[in-house]
Short mmCIF file of C-alpha atoms and ligand atoms in Angstrom, two decimals:
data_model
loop_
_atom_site.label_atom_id
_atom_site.label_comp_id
_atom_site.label_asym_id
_atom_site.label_seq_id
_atom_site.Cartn_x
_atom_site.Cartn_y
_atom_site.Cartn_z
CA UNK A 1 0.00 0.00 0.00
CA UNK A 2 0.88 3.58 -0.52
CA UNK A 3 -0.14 6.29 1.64
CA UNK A 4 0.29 10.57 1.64
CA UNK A 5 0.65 11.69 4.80
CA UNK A 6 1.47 15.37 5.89
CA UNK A 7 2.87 16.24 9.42
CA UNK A 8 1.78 16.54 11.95
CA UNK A 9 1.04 13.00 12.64
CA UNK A 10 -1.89 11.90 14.10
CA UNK A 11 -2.25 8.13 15.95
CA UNK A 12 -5.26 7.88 13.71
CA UNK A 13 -3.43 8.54 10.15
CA UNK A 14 -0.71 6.18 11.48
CA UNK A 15 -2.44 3.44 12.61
CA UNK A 16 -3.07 1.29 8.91
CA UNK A 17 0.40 1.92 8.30
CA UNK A 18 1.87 -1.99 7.98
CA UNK A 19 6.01 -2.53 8.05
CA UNK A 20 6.67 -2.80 3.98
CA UNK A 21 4.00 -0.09 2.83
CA UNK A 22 5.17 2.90 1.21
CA UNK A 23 4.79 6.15 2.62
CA UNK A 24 5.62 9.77 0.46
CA UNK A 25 6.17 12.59 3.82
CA UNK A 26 5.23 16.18 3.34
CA UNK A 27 5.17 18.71 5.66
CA UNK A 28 8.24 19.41 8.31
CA UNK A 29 10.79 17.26 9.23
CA UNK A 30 13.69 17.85 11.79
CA UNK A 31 16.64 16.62 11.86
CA UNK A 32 18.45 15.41 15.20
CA UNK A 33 21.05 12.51 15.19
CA UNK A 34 23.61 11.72 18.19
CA UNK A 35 25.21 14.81 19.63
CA UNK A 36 20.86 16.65 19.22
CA UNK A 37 19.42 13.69 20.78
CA UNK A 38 22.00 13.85 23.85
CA UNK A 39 21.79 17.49 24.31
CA UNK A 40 17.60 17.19 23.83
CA UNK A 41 17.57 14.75 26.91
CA UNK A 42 19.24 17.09 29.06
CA UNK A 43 16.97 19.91 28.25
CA UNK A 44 14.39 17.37 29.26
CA UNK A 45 16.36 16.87 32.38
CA UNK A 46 16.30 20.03 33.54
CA UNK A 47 12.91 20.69 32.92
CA UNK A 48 13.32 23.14 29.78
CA UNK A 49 11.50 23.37 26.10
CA UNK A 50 13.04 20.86 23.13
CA UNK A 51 14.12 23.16 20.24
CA UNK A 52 10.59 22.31 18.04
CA UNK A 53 6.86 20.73 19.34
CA UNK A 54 7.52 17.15 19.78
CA UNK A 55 3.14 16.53 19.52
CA UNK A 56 2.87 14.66 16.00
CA UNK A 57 6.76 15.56 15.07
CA UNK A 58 8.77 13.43 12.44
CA UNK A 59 12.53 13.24 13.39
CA UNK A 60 15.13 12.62 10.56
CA UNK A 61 18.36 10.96 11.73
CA UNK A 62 20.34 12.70 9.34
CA UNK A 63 23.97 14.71 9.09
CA UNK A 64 23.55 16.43 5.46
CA UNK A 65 26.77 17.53 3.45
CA UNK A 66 26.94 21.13 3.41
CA UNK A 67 24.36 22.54 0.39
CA UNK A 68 26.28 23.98 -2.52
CA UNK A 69 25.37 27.48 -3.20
CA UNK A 70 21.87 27.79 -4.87
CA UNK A 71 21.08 24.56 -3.28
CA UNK A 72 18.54 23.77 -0.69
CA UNK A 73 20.44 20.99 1.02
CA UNK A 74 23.33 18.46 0.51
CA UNK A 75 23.24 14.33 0.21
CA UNK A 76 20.47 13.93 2.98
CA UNK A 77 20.53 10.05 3.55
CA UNK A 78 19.62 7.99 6.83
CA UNK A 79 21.85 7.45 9.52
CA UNK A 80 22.28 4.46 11.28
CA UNK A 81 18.86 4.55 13.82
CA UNK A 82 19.74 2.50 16.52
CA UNK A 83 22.47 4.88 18.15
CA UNK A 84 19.61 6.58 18.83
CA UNK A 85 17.77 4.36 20.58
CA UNK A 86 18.73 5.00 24.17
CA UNK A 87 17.00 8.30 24.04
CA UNK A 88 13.92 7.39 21.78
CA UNK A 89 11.09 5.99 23.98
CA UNK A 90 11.54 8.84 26.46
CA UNK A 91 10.51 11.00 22.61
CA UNK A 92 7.71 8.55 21.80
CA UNK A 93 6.14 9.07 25.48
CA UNK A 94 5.92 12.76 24.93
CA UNK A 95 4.27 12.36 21.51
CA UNK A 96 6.90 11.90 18.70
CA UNK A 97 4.97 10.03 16.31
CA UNK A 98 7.26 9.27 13.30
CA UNK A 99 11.01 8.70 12.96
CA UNK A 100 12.92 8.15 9.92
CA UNK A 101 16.46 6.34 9.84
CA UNK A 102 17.79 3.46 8.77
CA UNK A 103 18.39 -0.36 10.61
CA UNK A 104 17.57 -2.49 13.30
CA UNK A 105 16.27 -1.17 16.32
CA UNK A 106 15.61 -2.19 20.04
CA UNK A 107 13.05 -4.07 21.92
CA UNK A 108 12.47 -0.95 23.79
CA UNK A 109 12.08 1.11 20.74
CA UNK A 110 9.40 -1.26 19.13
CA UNK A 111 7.47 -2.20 21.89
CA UNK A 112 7.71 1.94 22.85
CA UNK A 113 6.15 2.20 19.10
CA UNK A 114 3.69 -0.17 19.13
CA UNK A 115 2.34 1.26 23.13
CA UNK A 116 2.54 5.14 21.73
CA UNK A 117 0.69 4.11 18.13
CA UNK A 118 4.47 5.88 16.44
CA UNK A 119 6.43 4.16 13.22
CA UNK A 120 9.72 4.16 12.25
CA UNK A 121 10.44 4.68 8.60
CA UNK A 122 13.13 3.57 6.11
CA UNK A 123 14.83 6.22 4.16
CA UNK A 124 17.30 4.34 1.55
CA UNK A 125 20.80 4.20 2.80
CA UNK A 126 23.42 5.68 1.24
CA UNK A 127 20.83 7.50 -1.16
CA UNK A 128 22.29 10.86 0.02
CA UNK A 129 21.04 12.70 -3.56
CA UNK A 130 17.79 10.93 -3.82
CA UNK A 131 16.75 11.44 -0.18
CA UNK A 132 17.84 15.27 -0.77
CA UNK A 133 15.56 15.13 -3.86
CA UNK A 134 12.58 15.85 -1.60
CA UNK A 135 13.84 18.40 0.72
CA UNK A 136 12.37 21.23 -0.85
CA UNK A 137 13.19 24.41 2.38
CA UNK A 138 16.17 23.83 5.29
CA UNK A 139 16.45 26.42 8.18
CA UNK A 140 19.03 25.31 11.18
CA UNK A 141 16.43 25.74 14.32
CA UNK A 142 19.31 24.89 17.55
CA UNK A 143 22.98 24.21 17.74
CA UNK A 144 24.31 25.40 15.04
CA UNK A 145 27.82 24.35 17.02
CA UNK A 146 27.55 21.13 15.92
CA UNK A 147 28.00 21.23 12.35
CA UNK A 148 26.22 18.56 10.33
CA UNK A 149 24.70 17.35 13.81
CA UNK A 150 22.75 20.91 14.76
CA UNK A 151 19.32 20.37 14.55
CA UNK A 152 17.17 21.37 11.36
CA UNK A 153 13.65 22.07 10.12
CA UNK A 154 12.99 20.58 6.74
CA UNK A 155 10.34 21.58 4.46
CA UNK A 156 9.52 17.84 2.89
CA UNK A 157 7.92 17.33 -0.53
CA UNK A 158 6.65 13.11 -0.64
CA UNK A 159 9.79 12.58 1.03
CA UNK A 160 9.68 8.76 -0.36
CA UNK A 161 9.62 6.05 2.57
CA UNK A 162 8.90 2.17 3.96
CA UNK A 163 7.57 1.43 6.75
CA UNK A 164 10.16 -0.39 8.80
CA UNK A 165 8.31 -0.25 12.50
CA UNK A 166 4.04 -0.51 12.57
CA UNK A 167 1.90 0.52 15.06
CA UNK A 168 0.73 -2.93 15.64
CA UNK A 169 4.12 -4.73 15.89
CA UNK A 170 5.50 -5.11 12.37
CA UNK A 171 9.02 -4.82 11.54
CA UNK A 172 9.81 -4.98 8.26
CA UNK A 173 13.44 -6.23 8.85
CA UNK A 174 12.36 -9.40 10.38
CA UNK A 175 9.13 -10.35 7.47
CA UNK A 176 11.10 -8.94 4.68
CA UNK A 177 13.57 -11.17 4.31
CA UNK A 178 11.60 -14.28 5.95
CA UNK A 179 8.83 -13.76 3.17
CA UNK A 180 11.66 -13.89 0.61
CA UNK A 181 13.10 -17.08 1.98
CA UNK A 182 9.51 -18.33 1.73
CA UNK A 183 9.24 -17.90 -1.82
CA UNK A 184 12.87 -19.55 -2.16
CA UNK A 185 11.33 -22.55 -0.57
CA UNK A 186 8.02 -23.16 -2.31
CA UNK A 187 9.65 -22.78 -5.48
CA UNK B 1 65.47 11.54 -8.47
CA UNK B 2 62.27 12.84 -9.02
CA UNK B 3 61.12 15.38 -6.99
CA UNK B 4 57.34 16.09 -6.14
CA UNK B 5 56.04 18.88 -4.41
CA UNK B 6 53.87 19.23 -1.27
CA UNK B 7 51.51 21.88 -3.54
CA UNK B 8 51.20 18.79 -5.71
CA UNK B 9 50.53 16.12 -4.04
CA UNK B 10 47.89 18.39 -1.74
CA UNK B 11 46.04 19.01 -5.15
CA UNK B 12 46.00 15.55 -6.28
CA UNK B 13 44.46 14.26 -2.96
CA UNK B 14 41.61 17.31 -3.29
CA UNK B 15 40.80 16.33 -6.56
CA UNK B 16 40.79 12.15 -5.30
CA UNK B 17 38.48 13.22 -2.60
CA UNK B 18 35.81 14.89 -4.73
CA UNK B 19 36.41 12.66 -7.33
CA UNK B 20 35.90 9.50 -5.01
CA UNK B 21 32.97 10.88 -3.25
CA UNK B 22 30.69 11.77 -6.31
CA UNK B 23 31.57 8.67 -8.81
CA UNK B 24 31.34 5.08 -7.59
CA UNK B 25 34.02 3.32 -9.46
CA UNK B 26 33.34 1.35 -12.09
CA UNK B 27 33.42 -2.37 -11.22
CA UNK B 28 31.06 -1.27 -7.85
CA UNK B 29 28.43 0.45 -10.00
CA UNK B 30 28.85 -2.79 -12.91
CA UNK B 31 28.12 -5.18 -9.81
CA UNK B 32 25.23 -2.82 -9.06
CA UNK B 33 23.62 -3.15 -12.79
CA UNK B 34 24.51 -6.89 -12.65
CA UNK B 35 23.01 -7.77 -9.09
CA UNK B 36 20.01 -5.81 -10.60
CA UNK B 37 19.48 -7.74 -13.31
CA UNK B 38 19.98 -10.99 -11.66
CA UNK B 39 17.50 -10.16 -8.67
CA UNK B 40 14.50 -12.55 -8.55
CA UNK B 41 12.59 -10.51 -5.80
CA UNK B 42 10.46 -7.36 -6.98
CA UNK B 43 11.04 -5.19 -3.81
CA UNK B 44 14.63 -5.87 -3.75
CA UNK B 45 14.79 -5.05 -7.52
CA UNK B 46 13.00 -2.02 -7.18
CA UNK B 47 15.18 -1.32 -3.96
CA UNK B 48 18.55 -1.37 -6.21
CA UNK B 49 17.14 0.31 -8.96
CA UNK B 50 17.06 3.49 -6.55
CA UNK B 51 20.26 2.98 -5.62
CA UNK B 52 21.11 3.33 -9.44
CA UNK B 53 18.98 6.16 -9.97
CA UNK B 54 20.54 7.79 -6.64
CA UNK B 55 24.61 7.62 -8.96
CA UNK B 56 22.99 9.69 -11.21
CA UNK B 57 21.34 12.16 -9.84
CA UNK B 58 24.71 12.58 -7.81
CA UNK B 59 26.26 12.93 -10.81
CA UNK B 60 23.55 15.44 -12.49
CA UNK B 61 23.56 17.55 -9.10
CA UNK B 62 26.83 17.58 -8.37
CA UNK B 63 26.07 15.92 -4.99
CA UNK B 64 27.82 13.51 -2.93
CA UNK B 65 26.27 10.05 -3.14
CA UNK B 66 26.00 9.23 0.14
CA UNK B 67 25.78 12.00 3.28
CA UNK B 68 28.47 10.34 4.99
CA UNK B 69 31.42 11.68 3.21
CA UNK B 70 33.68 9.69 5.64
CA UNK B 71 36.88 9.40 7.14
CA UNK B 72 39.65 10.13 4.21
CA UNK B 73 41.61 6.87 4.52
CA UNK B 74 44.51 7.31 1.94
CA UNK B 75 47.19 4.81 0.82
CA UNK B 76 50.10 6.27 -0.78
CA UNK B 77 52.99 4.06 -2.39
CA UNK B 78 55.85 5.93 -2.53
CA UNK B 79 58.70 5.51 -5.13
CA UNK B 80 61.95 4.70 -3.20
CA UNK B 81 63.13 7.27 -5.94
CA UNK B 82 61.40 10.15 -5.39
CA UNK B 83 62.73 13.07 -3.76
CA UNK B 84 59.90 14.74 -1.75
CA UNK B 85 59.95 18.26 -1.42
CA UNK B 86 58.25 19.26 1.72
CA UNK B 87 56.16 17.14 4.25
CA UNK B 88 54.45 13.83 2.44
CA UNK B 89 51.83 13.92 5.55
CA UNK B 90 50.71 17.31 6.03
CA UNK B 91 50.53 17.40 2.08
CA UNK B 92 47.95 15.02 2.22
CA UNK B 93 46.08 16.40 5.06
CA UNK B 94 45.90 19.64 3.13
CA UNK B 95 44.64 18.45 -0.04
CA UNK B 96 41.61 16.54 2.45
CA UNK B 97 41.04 20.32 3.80
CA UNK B 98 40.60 21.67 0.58
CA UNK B 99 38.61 19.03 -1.04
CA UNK B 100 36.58 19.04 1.60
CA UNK B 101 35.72 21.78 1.52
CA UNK B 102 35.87 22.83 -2.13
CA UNK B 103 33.39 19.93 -2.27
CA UNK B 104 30.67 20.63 -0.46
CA UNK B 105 31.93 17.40 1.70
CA UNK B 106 30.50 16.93 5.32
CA UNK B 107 33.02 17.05 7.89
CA UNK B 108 33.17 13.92 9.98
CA UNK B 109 35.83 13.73 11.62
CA UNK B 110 36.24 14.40 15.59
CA UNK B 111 39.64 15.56 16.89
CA UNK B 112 39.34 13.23 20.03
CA UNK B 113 37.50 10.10 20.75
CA UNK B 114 36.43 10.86 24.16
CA UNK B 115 36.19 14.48 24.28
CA UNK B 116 34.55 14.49 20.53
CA UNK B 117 34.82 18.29 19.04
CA UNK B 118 34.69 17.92 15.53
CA UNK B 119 37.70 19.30 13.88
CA UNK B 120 36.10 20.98 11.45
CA UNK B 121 37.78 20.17 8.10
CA UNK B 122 37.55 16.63 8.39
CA UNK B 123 41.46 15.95 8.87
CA UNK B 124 43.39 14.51 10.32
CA UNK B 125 43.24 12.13 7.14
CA UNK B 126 44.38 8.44 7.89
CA UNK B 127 47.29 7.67 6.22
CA UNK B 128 48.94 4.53 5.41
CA UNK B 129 52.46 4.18 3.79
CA UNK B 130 54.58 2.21 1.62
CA UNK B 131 57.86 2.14 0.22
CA UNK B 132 57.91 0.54 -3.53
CA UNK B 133 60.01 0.31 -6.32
CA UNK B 134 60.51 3.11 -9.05
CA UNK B 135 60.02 7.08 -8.91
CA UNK B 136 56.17 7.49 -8.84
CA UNK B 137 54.08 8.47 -5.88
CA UNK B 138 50.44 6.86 -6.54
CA UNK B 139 47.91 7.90 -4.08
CA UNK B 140 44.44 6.31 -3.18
CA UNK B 141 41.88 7.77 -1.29
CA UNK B 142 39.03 5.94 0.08
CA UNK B 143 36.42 7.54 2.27
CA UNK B 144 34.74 5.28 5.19
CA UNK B 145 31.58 5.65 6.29
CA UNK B 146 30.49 5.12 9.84
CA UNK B 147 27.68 2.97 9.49
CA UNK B 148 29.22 -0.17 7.69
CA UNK B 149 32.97 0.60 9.16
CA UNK B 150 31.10 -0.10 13.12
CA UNK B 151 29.59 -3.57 11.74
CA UNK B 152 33.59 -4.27 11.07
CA UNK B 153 34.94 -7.29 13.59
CA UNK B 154 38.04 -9.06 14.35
CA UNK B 155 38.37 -12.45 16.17
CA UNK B 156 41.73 -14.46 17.08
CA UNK B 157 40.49 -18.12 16.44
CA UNK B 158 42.09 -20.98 17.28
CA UNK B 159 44.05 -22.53 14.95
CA UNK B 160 41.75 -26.02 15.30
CA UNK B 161 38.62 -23.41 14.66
CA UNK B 162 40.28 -23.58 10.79
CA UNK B 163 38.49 -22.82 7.35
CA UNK B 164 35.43 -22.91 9.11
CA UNK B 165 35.74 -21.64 11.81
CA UNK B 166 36.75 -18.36 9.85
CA UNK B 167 33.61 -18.88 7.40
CA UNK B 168 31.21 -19.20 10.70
CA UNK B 169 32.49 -15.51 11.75
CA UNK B 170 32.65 -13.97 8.80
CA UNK B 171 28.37 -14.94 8.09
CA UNK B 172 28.00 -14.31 11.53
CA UNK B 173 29.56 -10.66 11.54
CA UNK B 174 26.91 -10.35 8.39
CA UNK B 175 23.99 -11.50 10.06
CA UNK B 176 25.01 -9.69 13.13
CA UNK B 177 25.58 -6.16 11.12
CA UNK B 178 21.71 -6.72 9.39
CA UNK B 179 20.39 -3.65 7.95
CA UNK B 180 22.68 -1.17 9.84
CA UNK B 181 25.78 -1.42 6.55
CA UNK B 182 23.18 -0.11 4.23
CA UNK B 183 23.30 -3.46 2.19
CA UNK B 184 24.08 -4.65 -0.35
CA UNK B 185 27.37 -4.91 1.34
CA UNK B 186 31.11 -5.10 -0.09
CA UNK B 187 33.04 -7.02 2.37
CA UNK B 188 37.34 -6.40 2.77
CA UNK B 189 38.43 -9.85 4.74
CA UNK B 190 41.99 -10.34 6.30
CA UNK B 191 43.09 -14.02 7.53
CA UNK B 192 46.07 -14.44 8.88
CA UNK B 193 49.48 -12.38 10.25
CA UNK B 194 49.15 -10.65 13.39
CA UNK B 195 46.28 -8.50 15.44
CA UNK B 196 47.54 -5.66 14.24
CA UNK B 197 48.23 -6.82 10.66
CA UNK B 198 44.53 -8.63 9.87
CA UNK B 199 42.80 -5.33 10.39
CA UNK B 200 45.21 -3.75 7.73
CA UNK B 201 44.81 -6.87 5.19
CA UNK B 202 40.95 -6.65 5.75
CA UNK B 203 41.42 -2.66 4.93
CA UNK B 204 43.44 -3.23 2.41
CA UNK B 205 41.36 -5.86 0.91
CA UNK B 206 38.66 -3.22 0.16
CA UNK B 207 41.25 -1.93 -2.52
CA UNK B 208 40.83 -4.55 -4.45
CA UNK B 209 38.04 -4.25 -7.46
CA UNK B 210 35.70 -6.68 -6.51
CA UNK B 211 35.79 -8.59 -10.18
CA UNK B 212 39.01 -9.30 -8.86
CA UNK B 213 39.32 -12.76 -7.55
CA UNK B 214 41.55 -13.65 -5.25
CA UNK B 215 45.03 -14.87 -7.01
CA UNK B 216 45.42 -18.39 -5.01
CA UNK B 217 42.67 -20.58 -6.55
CA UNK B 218 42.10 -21.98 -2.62
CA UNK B 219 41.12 -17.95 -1.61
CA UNK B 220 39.42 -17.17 -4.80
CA UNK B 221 37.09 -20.77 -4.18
CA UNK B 222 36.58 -19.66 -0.31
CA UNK B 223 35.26 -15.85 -1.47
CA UNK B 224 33.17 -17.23 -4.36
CA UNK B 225 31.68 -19.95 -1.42
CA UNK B 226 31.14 -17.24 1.00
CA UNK B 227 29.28 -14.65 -1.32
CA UNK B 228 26.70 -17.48 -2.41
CA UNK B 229 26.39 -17.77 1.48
CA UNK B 230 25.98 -14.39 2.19
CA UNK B 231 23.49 -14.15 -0.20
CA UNK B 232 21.54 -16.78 0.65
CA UNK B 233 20.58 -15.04 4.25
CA UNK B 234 17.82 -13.13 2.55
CA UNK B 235 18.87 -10.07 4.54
CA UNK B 236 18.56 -8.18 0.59
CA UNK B 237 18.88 -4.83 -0.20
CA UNK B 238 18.59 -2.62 2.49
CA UNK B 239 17.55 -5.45 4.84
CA UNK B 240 14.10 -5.10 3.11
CA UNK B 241 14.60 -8.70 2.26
CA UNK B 242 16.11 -9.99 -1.20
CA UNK B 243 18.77 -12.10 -2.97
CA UNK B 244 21.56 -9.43 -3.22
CA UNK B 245 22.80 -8.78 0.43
CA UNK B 246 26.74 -8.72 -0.76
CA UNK B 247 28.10 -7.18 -3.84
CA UNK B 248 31.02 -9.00 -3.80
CA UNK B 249 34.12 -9.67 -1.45
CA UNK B 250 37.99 -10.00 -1.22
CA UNK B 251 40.03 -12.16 0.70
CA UNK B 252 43.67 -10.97 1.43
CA UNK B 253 45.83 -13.81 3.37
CA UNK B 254 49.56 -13.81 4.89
CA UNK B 255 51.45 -15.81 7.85
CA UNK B 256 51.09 -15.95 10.79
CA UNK B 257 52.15 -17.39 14.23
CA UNK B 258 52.02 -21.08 14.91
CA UNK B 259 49.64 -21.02 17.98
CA UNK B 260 47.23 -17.62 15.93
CA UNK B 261 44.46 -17.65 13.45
CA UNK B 262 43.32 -14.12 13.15
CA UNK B 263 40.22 -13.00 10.97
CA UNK B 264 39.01 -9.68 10.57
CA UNK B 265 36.08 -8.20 8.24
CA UNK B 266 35.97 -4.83 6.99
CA UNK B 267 31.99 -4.03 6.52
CA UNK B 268 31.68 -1.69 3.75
CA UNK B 269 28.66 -0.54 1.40
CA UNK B 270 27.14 -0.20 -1.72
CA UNK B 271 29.00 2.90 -1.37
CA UNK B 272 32.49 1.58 -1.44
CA UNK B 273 34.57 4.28 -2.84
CA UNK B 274 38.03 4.99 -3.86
CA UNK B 275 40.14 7.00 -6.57
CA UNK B 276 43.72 6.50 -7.36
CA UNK B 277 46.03 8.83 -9.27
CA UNK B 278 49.85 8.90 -9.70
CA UNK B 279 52.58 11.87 -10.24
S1 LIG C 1 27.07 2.67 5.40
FE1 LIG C 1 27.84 3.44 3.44
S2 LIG C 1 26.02 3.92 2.24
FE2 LIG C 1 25.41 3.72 4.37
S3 LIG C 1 25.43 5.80 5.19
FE3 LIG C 1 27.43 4.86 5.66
S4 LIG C 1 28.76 5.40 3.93
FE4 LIG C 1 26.67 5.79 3.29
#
């Protein structure tokens, strides 16, 4: 299946989403990998604001190249998700509803997005110029200190993405390749 | 004597880095086409067909192909006969400032591993030398991404854990690494020599074009054995499931101790660059 959505995400427009469907993301997207994610849990341990709303959010683990001039953005691929995952069901709780990375993730994380009705999506690794494609407005929004790591506000234009993590338990990574070794065997 | 300048060799390795980082060379992008043709699953076809489509709208754009521009990793072989004017090392971290910048490249590179600042022009690069015959200086740089390079492993087996035991760690470092290597994979592989030395022979096995076999019939039967294992894991593109989890692989193999058996495997990805030019 392919689906349109347009943030911000609601548990309701998430909730046919099935690991392997297609999504195509408009709307805004931030960006937050390592370094944002550490310093966003210590704002949240000392009580303070997180540099955008968090209610219905999509977070990009991404580190663009720097844009060339007249460009909107650099390569704009996935990074690896599951460095992230430490800090992610503490997000989910408070309402983050979609993040996009790439690979495996942790119990925690799925069983955080299954109880909080969130996915995780699959942007194509090591597509840096595709993924860039659909990034159509980039402002940096906090930390500009930390180079490719500061945190950004996309402007997304059907961002193209699979659904890795559903709502009611999927995970792509685990019935992708089993359904393909099916098919090897009935052959 | 021939003497070669720093100013040289600094603009050679800018031009290598840009070069390497926006054009997949050509026997990784021919093992694309081919594992696309050959791919029996519809998803994972589709799956590498955006991976094509991604090399050339690098190329249209001008863009990097992949975000993570990398660590510059450069291999220089020096000609015992060349007479180097100025400093071979901070020539080459120059020419990874400027093409790094000249480039649009990301920086990636922190200046410490604990304290983690990054150091802002994505040097120092990581430089490995060797003395050779002859008076030319030929210089290959090959940027390493994160994501693959932490799936990378070593092991010192036992001697008794033999050809299998090594074949048993290398599928097990690919089923361990999943999704997280961006597959379809290209795997470096050392056996042999010491801790020290596998890592460099699985590093240095990466080098090799991967329609390269091995030149010992024994190594070039073990990688062809391994890749048909590897892709028989149905891991696929991307981990979305699929026949073509590994590109292709290279074995390089050299003594070692009576009592060691050391292994290592260098993860790399569909984005397994490098560029080479000599002055
Ligand atoms: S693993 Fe390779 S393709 Fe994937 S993000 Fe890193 S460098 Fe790019």
């Amino acid at each position: 299946m392919e689906y349109r959505l347009t943030t911000p995400l609601t548990k309701e427009a998430l909730a046919p989403l099935r690991a392997g469907d297609t999504v195509l993301l408009s709307g805004i997207v931030y960006t937050a990998r390592d370094a944002a994610h550490k310093r966003m849990t210590e704002q949240l341990d000392r009580g303070e604001e997180l540099p955008f709303p968090i209610q219905g959010a999509a977070v990009y683990y991404v580190g663009p190249t720097p844009e060339r001039p007249g460009c909107c953005i650099g390569a704009a691929g996935p990074t690896t998700a599951g460095r992230m995952d430490s800090y992610t069901p503490r997000l989910l709780d408070l309402g983050l509803a979609a993040m996009i990375g790439k690979g495996a993730r942790s119990q925690a994380v799925k069983d955080s997005v299954v109880k909080n009705g969130a996915v995780y999506l699959g942007a194509l690794g090591g597509a840096g110029a595709l993924m860039a494609a659909s990034v159509e407005e980039l402002e940096i929004i906090a930390w500009p200190d930390l180079g490719c790591e500061a945190v950004r506000k996309l402007r997304v234009k059907d961002m193209p993405l699979t659904v890795l993590l559903d709502p009611a338990g999927g995970d792509l990574y685990q019935s992708g390749p089993a359904a393909y070794l099916e098919s090897l065997e009935k052959k | 004597m021939k003497v070669i300048t720093q100013e040289e060799i600094s603009s050679l390795v800018a031009r290598l880095c840009i070069q390497a980082n926006t054009s997949l060379p050509a026997d990784i992008r021919e093992a694309l086409d081919k594992a696309r043709e050959e791919e029996p699953w519809p998803l994972a076809r589709a799956t590498l067909g955006l991976l094509q489509d991604n090399l050339t709208l690098a190329g249209e754009k001008c863009l990097p192909i992949c975000q993570d521009t990398g660590m510059a990793c450069v291999f220089v072989e020096l000609g015992q006969q060349v007479a180097l004017e100025g400093d071979l090392e901070e020539a080459i971290h120059e020419g990874v400032r400027r093409g790094y910048d000249q480039g649009y490249l990301r920086k990636s590179v922190v200046g410490d591993p604990l304290n983690r600042v990054n150091t802002g022009d994505n040097t120092p690069a990581f430089i490995t030398t060797h003395l050779v015959p002859g008076d030319t200086l030929t210089i290959t740089v090959a940027p390493k991404g994160a994501g693959s390079e932490n799936m990378s492993r070593l092991a010192m087996l036992k001697p008794a854990d033999g050809v299998e035991g090594v074949k048993a760690f290398i599928l097990d470092t690919v089923l361990k690494a999943g999704s997280n290597p961006c597959p379809p994979i290209v795997l470096g592989i050392g056996i042999g020599g010491s801790f020290d030395k596998v890592a460099y022979l699985a590093k240095k096995a990466l080098l090799r074009p991967i329609d390269q076999p091995n030149p010992d019939p024994y190594y070039a039967d073990l990688e062809q054995e391994l890749l048909e294992k590897i892709n028989a894991t149905g891991i696929g593109p991307q981990g979305f499931g699929g026949r073509t989890t590994c590109l292709g692989l290279a074995i390089e193999q050299m003594p070692t101790h009576v009592a060691c058996l050391p292994v290592a495997v260098n993860m790399s990805c569909h984005v397994t660059r490098r560029a080479t030019g000599s002055l």
